[in-house]
Structures are given as structure tokens and as C-alpha cells.
Coordinates of C-alpha atoms and ligand atoms in Angstrom, one line a residue:
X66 CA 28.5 137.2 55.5
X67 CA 25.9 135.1 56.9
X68 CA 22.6 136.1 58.2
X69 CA 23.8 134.9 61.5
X70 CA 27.0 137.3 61.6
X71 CA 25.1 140.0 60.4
X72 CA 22.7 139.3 63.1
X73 CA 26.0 139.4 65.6
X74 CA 26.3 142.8 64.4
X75 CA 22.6 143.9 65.1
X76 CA 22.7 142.8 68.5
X77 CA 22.4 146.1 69.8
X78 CA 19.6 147.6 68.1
X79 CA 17.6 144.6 68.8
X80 CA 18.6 145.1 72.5
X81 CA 17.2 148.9 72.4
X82 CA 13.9 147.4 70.4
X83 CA 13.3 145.0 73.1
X84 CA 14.2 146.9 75.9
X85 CA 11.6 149.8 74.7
X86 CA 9.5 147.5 74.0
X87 CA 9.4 145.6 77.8
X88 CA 9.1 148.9 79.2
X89 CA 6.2 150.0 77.4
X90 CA 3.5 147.0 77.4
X91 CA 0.1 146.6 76.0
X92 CA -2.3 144.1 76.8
X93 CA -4.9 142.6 74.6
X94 CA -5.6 143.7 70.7
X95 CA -5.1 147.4 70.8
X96 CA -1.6 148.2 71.4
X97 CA -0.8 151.8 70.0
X98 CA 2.8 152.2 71.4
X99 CA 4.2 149.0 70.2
X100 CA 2.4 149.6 66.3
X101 CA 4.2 152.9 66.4
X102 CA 7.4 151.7 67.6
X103 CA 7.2 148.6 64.9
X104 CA 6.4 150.8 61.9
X105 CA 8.7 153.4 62.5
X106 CA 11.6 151.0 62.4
X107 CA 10.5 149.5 59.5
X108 CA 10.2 152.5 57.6
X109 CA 13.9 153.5 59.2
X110 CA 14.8 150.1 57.4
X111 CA 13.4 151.2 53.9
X112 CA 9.9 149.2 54.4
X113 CA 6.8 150.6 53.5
X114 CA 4.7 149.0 56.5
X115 CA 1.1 149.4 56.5
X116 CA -1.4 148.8 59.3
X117 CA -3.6 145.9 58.8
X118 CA -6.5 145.1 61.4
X119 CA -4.7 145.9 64.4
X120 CA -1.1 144.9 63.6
X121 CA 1.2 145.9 61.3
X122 CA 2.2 143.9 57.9
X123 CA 5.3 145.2 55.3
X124 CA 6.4 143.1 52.5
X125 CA 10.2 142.4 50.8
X126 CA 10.7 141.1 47.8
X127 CA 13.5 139.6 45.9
X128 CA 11.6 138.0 43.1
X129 CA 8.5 139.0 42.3
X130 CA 7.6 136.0 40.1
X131 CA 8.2 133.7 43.6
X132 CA 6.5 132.6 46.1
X133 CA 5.3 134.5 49.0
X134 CA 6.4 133.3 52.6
X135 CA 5.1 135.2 55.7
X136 CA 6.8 135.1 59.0
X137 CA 5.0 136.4 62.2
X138 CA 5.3 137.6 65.4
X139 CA 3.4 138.6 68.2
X140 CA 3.5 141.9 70.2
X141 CA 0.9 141.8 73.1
X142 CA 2.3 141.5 76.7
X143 CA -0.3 140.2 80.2
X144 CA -2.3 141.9 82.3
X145 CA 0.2 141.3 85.4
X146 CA 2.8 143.0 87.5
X147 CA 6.4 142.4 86.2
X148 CA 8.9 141.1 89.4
X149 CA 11.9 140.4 87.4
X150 CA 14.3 142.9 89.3
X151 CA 15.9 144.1 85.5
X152 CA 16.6 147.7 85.2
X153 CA 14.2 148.0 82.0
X154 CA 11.4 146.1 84.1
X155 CA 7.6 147.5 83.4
X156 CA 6.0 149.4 86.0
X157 CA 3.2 149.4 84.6
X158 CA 0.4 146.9 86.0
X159 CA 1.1 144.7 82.6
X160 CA 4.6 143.3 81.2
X161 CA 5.5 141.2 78.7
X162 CA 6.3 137.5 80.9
X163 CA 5.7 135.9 77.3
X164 CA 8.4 136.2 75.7
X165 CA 6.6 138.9 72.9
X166 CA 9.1 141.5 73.3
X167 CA 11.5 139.2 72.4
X168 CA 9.7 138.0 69.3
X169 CA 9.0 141.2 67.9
X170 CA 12.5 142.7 68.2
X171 CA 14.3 139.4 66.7
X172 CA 11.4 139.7 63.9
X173 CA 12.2 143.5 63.0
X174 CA 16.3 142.3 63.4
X175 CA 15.0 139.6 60.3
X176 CA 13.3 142.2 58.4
X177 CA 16.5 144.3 58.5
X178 CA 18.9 141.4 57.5
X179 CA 16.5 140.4 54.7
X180 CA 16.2 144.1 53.7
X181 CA 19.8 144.2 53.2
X182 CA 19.9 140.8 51.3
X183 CA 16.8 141.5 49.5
X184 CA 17.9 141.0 45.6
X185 CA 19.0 137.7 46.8
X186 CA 15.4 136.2 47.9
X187 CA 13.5 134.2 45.4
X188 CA 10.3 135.4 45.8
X189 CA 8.4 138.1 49.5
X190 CA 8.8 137.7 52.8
X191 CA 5.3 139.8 54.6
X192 CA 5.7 140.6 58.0
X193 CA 3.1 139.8 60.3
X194 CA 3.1 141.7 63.5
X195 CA 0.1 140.6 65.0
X196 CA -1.6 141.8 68.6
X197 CA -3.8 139.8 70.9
X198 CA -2.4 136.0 71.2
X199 CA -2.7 135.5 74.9
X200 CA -6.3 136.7 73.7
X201 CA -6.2 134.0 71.3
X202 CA -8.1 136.5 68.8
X203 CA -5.0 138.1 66.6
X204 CA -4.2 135.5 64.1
X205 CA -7.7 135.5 63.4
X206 CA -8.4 138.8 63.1
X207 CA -5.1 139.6 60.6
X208 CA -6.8 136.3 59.0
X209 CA -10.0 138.2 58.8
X210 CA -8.5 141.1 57.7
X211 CA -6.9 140.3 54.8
X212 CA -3.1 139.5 55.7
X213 CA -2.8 136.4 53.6
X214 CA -4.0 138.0 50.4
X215 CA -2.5 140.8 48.5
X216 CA 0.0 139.1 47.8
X217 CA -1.3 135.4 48.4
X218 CA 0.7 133.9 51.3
X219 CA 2.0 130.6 50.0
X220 CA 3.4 129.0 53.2
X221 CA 4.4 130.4 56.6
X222 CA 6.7 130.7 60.1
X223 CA 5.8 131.5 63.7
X224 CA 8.5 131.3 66.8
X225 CA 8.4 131.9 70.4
X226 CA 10.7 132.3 73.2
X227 CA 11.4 128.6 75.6
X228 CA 12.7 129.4 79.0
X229 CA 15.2 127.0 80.8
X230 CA 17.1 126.0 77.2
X231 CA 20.4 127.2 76.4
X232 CA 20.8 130.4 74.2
X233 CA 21.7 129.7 70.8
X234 CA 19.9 125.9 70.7
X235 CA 16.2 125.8 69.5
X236 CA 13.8 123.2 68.4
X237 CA 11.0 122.6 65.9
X238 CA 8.5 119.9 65.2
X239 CA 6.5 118.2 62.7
X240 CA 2.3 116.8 62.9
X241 CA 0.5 118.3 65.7
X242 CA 2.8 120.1 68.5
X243 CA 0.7 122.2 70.4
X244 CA -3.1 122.5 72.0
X245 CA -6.1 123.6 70.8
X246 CA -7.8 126.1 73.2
X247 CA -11.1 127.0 74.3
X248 CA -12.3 129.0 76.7
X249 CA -15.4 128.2 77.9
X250 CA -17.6 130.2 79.7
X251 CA -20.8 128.4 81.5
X252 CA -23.7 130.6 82.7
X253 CA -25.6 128.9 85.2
X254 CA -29.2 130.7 86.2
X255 CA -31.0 129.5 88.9
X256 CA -33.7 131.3 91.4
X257 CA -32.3 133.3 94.7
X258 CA -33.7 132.8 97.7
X259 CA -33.2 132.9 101.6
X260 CA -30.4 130.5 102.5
X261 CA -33.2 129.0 105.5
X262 CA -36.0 128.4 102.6
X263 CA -34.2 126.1 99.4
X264 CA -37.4 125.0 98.7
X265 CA -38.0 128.0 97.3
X266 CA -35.4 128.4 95.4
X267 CA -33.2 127.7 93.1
X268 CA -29.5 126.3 93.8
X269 CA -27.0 127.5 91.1
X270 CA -24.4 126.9 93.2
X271 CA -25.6 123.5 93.9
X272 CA -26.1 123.1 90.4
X273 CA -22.4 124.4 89.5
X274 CA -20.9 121.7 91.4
X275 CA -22.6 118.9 89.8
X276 CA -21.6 120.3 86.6
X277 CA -18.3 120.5 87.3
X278 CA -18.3 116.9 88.3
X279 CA -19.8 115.6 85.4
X280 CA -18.1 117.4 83.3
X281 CA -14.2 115.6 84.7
X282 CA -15.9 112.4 84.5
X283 CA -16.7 113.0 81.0
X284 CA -12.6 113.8 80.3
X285 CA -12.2 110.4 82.2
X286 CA -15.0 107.9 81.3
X287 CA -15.9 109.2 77.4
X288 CA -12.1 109.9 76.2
X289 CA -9.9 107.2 75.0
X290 CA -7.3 106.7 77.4
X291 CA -4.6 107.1 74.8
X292 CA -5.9 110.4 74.1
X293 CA -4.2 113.5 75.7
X294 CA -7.0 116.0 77.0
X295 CA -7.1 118.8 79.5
X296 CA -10.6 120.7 81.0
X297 CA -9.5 123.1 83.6
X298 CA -11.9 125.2 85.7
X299 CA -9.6 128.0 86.5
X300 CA -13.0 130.5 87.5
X301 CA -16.0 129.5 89.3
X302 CA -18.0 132.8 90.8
X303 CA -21.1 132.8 92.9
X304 CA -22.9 134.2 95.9
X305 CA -22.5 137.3 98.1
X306 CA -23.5 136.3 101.2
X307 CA -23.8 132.6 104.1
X308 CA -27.6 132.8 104.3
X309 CA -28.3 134.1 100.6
X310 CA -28.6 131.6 97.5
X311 CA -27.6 133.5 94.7
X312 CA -29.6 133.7 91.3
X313 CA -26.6 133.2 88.8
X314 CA -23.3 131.2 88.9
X315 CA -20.4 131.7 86.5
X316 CA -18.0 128.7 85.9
X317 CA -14.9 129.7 83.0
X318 CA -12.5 127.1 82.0
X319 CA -10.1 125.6 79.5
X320 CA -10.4 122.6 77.2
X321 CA -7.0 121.5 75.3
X322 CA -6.9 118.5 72.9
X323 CA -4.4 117.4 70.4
X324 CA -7.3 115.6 68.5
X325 CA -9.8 118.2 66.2
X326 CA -12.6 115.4 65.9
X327 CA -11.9 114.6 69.5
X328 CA -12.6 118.6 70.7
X329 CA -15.9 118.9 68.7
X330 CA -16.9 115.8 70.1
X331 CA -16.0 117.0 73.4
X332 CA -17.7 120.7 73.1
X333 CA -20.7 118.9 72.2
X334 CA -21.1 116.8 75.1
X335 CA -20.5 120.0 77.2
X336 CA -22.8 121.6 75.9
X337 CA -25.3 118.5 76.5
X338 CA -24.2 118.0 80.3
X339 CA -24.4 121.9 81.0
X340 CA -27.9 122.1 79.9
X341 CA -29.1 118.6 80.9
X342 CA -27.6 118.5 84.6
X343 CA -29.3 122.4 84.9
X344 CA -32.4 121.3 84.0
X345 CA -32.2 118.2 85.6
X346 CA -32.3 121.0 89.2
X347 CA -34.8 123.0 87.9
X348 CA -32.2 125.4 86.3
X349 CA -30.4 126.6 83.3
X350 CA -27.2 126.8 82.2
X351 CA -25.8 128.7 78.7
X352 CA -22.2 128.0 77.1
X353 CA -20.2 130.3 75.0
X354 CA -16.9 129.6 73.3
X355 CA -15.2 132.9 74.2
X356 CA -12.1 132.1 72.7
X357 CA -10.8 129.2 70.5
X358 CA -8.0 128.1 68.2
X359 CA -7.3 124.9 66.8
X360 CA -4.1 122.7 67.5
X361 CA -1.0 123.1 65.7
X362 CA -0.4 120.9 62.8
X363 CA 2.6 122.1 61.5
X364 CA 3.6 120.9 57.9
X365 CA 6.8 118.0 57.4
X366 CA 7.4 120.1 53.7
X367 CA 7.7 123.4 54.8
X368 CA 9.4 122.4 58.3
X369 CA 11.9 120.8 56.6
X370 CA 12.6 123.3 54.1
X371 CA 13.2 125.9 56.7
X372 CA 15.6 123.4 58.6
X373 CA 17.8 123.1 55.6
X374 CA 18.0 126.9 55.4
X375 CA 19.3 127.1 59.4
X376 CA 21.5 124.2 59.0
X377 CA 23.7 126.0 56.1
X378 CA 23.6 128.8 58.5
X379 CA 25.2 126.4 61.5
X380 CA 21.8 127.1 63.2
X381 CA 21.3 124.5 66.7
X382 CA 18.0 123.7 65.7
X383 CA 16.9 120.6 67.3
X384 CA 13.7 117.6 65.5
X385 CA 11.9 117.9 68.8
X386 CA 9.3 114.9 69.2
X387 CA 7.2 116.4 72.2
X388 CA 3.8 118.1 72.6
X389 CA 3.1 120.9 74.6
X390 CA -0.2 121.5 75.8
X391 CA -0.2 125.6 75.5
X392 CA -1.6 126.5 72.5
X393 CA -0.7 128.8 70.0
X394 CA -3.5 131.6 68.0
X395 CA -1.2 130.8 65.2
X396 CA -3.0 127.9 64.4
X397 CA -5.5 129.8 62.9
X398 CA -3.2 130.7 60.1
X399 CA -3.0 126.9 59.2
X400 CA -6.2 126.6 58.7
X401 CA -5.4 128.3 55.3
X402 CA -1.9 127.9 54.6
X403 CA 1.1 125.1 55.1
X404 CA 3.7 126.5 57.9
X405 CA 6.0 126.0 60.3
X406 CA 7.0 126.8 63.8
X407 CA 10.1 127.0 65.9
X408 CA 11.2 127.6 69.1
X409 CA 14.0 130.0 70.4
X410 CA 16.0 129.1 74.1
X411 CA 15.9 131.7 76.7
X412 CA 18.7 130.7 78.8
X413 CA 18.6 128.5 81.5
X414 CA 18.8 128.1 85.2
X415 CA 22.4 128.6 85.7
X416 CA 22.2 131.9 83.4
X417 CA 19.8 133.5 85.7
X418 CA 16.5 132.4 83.7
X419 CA 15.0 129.6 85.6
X420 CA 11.4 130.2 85.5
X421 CA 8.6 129.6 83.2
X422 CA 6.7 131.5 80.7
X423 CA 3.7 133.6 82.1
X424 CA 6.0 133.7 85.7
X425 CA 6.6 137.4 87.0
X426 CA 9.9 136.5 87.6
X427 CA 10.4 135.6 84.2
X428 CA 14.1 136.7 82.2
X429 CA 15.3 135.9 78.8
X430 CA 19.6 136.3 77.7
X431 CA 18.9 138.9 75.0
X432 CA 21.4 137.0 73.0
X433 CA 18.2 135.0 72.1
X434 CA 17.5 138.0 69.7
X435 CA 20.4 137.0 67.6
X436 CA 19.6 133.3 67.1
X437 CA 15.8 134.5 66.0
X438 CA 16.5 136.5 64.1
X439 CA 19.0 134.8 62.0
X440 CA 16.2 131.6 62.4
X441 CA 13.5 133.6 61.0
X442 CA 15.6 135.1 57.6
X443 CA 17.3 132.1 57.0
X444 CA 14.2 130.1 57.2
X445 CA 12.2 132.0 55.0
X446 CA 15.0 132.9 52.5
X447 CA 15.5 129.0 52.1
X448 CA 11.9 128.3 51.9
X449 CA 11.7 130.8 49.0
X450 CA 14.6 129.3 47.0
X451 CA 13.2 125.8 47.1
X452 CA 9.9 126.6 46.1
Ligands
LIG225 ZN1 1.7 133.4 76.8
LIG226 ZN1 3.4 133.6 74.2

């Protein structure tokens, strides 16, 4: 039997793990339900998982002179209200509008048909269940914590959920697919005052706005038009009152590149016009990095290895040539190891699931679960025997 006709077959559990899953959400790294819930059905399956950082890892192994091949997924749901109409929707004021539900329930279907298959790998599959990618900090932390040693990780396989694309087709890619990320915070200090006396003060707001302006001219007049770059200012807070000039200004935004020399360049000469154009108004202005990841540059050797493995299994995975410019906190795992990535249709418009990722109206076909799942065992198990 195929792992894609087992897969058939474990529709339904996969279907309760989601379902329990969308109805109990957690936001962020620490995500106490969803941990249980993921390492008590792998130890149902015969796993030993363990808790590593704040996720969950378990290993299967076929061969233990092979390779090691990890395949991830991600657990952690947003901090907004769920308007999807389902039965199962969250009522709590966080649900999963990513897709993560999805992603951990066709990962533990995998780890159950690799389980059952497991003399035939040629080599381990470790888990990754990570928290905290909207956070962009959980691939980073697992990193730090140790989740590609013990055993080494040799090569790797992330997936997520696409709305508006039949279920049962899915795509992958090769070179760079997706964004980097960072969020930028930009603290601008300046000296309050009474809004009738400027003189003797200091304008952050006034300062704020030039920033901002310099800083799009920057995208427009120092990047190489061929480039693709994005700076958003999604945040920019200041001031309580008409006739009061506020002492602090707080701008937070998003750079996305395709190009690593291109974003340290580019955080650089932030940095520069931040500081410069405050002090330029008698003010200052400080920038952090809150969050960042790197774009992801997935590998041709272990893309195509894991393509081979879904075409035996009649798999409709399609050589996608497009770039997106979300990111992924994935990408943090490349920094150490070659890996792949793939993604996984939702259903489209006709099907009832005609809205983007991140929308609260957001809905998936659950039959999804069985193409991921299959997509993740067969990859890995393919990977493992050609390596
Ligand atoms: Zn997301
Ligand atoms: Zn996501």
C-alpha cells in the first residue's frame, strides 16, 4: 500500500487532530495544550517524543547507519478573532487563520504512516514541532536548543497550507522562494512641550514623518530597480492630545528582500537615516531588530530528491517558479542544513475557501491533511534512500 492510501485511511484521525486542535489555539511560543495534545499522540503511535525548547521533537528510524532527515511543522495560531462560521470555529480571542492546525495534524498523520513503515526507511526521520512562527522566533529557538544535533540532521522539509489551490495539487520551488523579515522597531525621543510654544520643544512627531519619508525614498532611489524589496510601516504611535507635543514617537515596520547582501545593506542605511534625520531636528531616534529571519533558499539536491519520492507516489506536486514575499522562520534552519519546502492547496473559491491566509474568514478542505501527509513521508523516506 502506498503512503498515500494509507493516508486515505487516516483521514479521520487527522480530522479529530485538527479539529481539536482549531478549537483550542495558542498564540506565540508557549503553547501548553497543543504540546500535550502532540506528544500524547505520538506516544499512542509508539514514539518516544521528548520536549525540546518549547516544541516537541521524536525520532524514527529504519536504519540507523543512514542519514538523518527532519521534517517540521508548526503549531502556533494568531492573536485574532476566528469568523469562519465552521462548527469547530475558536471562540477564543485567537485561532489558527494560518493554516498551523493543518500542518501539525498532516505532520503527526506522517509520523504514523512512517511509524508503520519504519523497517523500510534507510536511515531517521525527527519530528520538529515547533511554536512561535508568526513570531518568527521558533525555528530559532529549536535551532538554539539543540534540535539538529543528537542525532545530526543531515537535510530537511517544511510545508504550509496555500488557500485558493485545488486539494490534492501542491507546489515546491528551488533558489530563493520566500522573504526575509524584519521587524523593525524605531524609537524616536524628542522633548514635550505645549503645542502653542515648538520652540521649546522637541517635535518627534515632526521628526517621525521625515523619517518615514526618507526612509521609502531610500527603497526607491538606493535599490536596484531589478531588485524586489518591501518596507512597510504598519505602526506609527504618538501623542495624546491637539495642543500637546509628545516626548516619544514609536514607528514599527517590515522590511522583506529576496537579496541577503541587499537586507544588510538596507538595515544599515536605516539605521544611518533614523539617527541622522533625528539629529538632524534636535532629536534621537533608536532601532531594534525585534524579529528577523533570512529568505528561503531552498536546496535543487534535496528538492529534487523529495519530488522523485511524491512522483512514485502519483503525488500533484507542481516546479513552481514564483516568489512570495511572506517569509517563513524556517529559514533559520537553512542557515545550517540543506532543505526543502512545499506547499499544500487548501481548496479553492468554488469549494467554499476563497480567502487568504491570515483572513478571519479563512477555511481549508480537510482533505488537504491527506495529501501532506502522504507529501511529507514520502518525501523524507525518498530522501533517506537516495542518500
Ligand atoms: Zn502566518
Ligand atoms: Zn503560517
Amino acid at each position: 500500500m502506498s503512503y498515500l492510501q494509507r493516508a486515505q485511511e487516516l483521514y479521520e484521525q487527522m480530522v479529530t487532530d485538527r479539529r481539536y486542535l482549531h478549537q483550542h489555539p495558542e498564540v506565540g511560543m508557549d503553547l501548553p495544550e497543543t504540546t500535550e495534545h502532540v506528544m500524547r499522540r505520538l506516544t499512542e503511535m509508539g514514539y518516544q517524543p521528548r520536549r525540546l525548547g518549547q516544541g516537541v521533537t521524536a525520532t524514527v528510524t529504519g536504519n540507523p547507519e543512514g542519514k538523518v532527515f527532519l521534517l517540521r511543522a508548526d503549531m502556533d495560531a494568531l492573536p485574532m478573532e476566528e469568523k469562519s462560521g465552521l462548527p469547530f470555529a475558536s471562540r477564543r480571542s485567537c485561532a489558527h487563520t494560518c493554516g498551523h492546525d493543518m500542518h501539525t495534524a498532516m505532520l503527526l498523520g506522517a509520523a504514523q504512516l512512517l511509524k508503520e513503515r519504519e523497517g523500510e526507511l534507510n536511515g531517521t526521520v525527527k519530528l520538529m514541532f515547533q511554536p512561535g512562527e508568526e513570531v518568527l522566533s521558533g525555528a530559532k529557538s529549536m535551532v538554539e536548543a539543540g534540535i539538529l544535533e543528537h542525532p545530526h540532521v543531515d537535510a530537511a522539509m517544511g510545508a504550509h497550507m496555500i488557500p485558493m489551490i485545488p486539494v490534492g495539487f501542491g507546489g515546491y520551488g528551488t533558489g530563493v522562494v520566500s522573504a526575509s523579515s524584519d521587524h523593525l522597531v524605531i524609537k524616536i525621543e524628542g522633548k514635550g512641550g505645549h503645542g502653542a510654544h515648538p520652540h521649546t520643544a522637541v517635535d518627534p512627531i515632526n521628526i517621525g514623518v521625515h523619517i518615514h519619508l526618507a526612509l521609502q525614498e531610500l527603497i526607491s532611489r538606493e535599490v536596484d530597480p531589478m531588485e524586489t524589496v518591501v518596507l512597510t510601516f504598519g505602526k506609527f504611535q504618538g501623542g495624546e492630545a491637539a495642543n500637546i507635543i509628545p516626548s516619544s514617537v514609536v514607528m514599527e515596520g517590515t522590511l522583506r528582500t529576496f537579496n541577503e547582501e541587499l537586507r544588510t545593506r538596507l538595515l544599515e542605511r536605516i539605521r544611518t537615516v533614523c539617527t541622522h534625520t533625528a539629529q538632524a531636528f534636535q532629536g534621537s531616534a533608536q532601532v531594534t531588530d525585534l524579529y528577523s529571519v533570512c529568505a528561503l533558499n531552498i536546496d535543487e539536491d534535496t528538492a529534487q530528491s523529495a519530488a522523485r519520492g511524491w512522483q512514485e507516489e502519483g503525488l500533484k506536486m507542481i516546479r513552481r517558479g514564483d516568489k512570495m514575499s511572506g517569509s517563513e522562520d524556517f529559514s533559520e534552519v537553512a542557515a545550517h542544513v540543506p532543505y526543502t519546502f512545499f506547499v499544500m492547496g487548501g481548496g479553492t473559491a468554488e469549494d467554499g475557501c476563497g480567502v487568504g491566509l491570515h483572513s478571519p474568514e479563512i477555511r481549508f478542505r480537510e482533505e488537504a491533511l491527506i495529501y501532506g501527509a502522504a507529501t511529507y513521508a514520502s518525501g523524507a523516506a525518498a530522501w533517506l534512500r537516495e542518500h
